[in-house]
Coordinates of N, CA and C in Angstrom, one line a residue:
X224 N -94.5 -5.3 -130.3 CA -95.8 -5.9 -130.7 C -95.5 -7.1 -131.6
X225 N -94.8 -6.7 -132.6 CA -94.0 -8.3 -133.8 C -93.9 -9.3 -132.6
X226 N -92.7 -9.4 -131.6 CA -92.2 -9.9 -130.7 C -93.5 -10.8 -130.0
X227 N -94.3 -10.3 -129.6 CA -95.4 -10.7 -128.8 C -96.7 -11.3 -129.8
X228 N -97.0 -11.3 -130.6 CA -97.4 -12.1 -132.0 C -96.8 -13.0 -132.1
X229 N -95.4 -13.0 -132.5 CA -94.9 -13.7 -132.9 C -94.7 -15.2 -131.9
X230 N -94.1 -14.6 -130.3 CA -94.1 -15.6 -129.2 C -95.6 -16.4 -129.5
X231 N -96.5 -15.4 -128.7 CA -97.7 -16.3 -128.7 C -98.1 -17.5 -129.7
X232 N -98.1 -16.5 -131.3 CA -98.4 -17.7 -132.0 C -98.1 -18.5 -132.5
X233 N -96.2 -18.9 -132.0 CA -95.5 -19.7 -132.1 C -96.1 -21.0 -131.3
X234 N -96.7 -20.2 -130.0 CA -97.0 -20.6 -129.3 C -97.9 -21.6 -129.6
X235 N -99.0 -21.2 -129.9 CA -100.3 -21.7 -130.3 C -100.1 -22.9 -131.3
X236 N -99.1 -22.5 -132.3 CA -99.1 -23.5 -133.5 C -98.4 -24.6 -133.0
X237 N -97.7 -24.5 -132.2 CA -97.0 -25.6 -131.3 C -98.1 -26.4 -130.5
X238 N -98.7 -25.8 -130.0 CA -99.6 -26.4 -129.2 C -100.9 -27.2 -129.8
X239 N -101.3 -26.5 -131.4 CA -102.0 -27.3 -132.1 C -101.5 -28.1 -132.7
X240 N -100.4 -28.1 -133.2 CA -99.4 -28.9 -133.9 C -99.1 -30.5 -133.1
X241 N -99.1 -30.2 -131.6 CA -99.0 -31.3 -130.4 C -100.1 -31.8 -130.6
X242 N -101.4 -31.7 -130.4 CA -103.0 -31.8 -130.1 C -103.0 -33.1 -131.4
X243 N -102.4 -32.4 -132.7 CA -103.3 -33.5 -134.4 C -101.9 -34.6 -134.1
X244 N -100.7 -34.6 -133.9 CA -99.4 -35.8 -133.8 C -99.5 -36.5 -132.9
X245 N -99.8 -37.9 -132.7 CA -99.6 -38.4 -131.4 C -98.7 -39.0 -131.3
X246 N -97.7 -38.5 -130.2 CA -96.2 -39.3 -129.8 C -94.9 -38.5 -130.2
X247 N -95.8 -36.7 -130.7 CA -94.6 -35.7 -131.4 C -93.4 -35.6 -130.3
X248 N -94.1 -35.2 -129.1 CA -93.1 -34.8 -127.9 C -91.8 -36.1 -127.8
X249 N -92.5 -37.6 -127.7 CA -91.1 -38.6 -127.9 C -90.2 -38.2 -129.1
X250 N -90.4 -37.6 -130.4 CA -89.4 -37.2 -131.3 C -89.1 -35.8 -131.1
X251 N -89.4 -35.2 -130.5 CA -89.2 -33.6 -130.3 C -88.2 -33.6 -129.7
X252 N -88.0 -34.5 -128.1 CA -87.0 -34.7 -127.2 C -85.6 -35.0 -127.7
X253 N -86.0 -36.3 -128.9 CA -84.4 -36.7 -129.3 C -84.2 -35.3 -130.2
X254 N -84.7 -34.7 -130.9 CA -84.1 -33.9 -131.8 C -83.3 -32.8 -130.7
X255 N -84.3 -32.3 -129.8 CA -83.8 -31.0 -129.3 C -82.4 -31.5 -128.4
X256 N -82.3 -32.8 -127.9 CA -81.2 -33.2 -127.4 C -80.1 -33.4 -128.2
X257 N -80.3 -33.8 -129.5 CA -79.5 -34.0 -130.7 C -78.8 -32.7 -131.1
X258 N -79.7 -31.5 -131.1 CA -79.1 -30.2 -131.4 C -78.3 -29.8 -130.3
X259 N -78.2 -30.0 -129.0 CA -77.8 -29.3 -127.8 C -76.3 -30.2 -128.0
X260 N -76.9 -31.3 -128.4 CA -75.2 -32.0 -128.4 C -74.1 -31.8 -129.5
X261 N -75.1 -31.6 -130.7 CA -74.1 -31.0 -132.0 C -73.4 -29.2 -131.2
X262 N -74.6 -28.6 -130.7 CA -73.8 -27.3 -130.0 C -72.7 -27.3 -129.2
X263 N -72.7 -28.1 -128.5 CA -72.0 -28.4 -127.2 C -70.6 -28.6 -127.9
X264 N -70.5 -29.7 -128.7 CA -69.7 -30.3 -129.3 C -68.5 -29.5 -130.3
X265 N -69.6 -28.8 -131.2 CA -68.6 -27.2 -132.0 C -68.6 -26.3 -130.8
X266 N -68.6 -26.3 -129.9 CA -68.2 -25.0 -128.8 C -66.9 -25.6 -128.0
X267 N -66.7 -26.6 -127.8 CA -65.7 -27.2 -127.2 C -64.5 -28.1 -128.6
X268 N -65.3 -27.9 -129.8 CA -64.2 -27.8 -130.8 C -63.0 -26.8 -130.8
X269 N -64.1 -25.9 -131.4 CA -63.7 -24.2 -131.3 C -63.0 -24.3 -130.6
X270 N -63.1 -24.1 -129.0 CA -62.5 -24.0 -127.9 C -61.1 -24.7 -128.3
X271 N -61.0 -26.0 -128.3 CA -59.7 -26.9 -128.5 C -58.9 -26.8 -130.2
X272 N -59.3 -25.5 -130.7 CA -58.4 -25.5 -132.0 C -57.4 -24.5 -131.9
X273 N -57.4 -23.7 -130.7 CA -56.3 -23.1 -130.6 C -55.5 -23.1 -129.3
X274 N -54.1 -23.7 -129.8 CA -53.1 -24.7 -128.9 C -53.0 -23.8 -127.0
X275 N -52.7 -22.3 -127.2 CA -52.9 -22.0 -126.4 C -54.2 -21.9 -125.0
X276 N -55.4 -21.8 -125.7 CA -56.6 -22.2 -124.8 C -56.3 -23.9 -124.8
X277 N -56.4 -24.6 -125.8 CA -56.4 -26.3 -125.0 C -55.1 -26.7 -124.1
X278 N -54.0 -25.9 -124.3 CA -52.8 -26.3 -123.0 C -53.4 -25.7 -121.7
X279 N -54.1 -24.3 -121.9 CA -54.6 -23.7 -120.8 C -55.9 -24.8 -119.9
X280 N -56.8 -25.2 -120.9 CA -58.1 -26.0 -120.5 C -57.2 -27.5 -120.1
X281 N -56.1 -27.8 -120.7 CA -55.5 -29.3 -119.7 C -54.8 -29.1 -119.2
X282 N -54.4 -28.0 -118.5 CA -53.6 -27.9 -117.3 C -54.5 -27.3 -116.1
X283 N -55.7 -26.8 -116.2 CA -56.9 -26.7 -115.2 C -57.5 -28.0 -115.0
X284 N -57.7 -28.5 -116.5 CA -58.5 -30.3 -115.6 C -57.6 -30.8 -114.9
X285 N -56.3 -30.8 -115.6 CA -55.3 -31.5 -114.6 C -55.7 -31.4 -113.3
X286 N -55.8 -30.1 -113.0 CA -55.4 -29.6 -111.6 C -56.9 -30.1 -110.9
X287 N -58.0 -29.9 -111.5 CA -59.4 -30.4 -110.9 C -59.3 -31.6 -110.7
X288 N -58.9 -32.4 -111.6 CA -58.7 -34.0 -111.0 C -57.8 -34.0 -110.5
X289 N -56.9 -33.7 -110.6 CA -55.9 -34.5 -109.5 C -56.6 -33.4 -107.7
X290 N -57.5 -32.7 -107.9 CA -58.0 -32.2 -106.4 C -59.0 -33.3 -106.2
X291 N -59.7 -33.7 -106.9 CA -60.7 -34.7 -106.6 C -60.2 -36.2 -106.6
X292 N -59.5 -36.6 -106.9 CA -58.8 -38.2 -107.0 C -57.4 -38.2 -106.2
X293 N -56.9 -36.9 -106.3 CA -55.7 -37.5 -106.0 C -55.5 -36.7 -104.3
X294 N -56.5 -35.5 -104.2 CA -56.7 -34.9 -103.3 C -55.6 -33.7 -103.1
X295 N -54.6 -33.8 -103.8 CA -53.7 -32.8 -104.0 C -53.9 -31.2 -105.3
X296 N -52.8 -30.3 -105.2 CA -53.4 -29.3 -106.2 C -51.7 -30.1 -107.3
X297 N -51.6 -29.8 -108.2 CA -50.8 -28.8 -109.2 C -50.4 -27.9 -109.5
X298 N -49.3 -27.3 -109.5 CA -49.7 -26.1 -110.4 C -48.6 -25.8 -111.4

């Protein structure tokens, strides 16, 4: 029940919150894109701080580009 309160009137406040700002949605975009990129960014940090997964992650790109560019595998 919390759960379903809570959605909807997220909902709602969002949607009146839209209705009184004119031009919110043009700043909403860059932010929510701004967060997706800071995410993206610490997950493929993470990923590349430990030597073994980043030798592992460049020797698979390797092998994906050189299938697409060079048309050959690696391995």
């Amino acid at each position: 029940l919390g759960g379903l309160l809570w959605g909807g009137g997220m909902s709602l406040l969002g949607f009146m919150i839209g209705n009184r700002i004119p031009g919110l949605d043009h700043y909403l975009e860059k932010a929510i894109l701004a967060v997706m990129l800071i995410s993206i960014l610490a997950a493929i940090g993470h990923l590349l701080k430990d030597p073994k997964t980043r030798n592992l992650l460049t020797a698979k790109l390797k092998n994906i580009f050189s299938k697409i560019f060079l048309n050959k595998r690696i391995d």
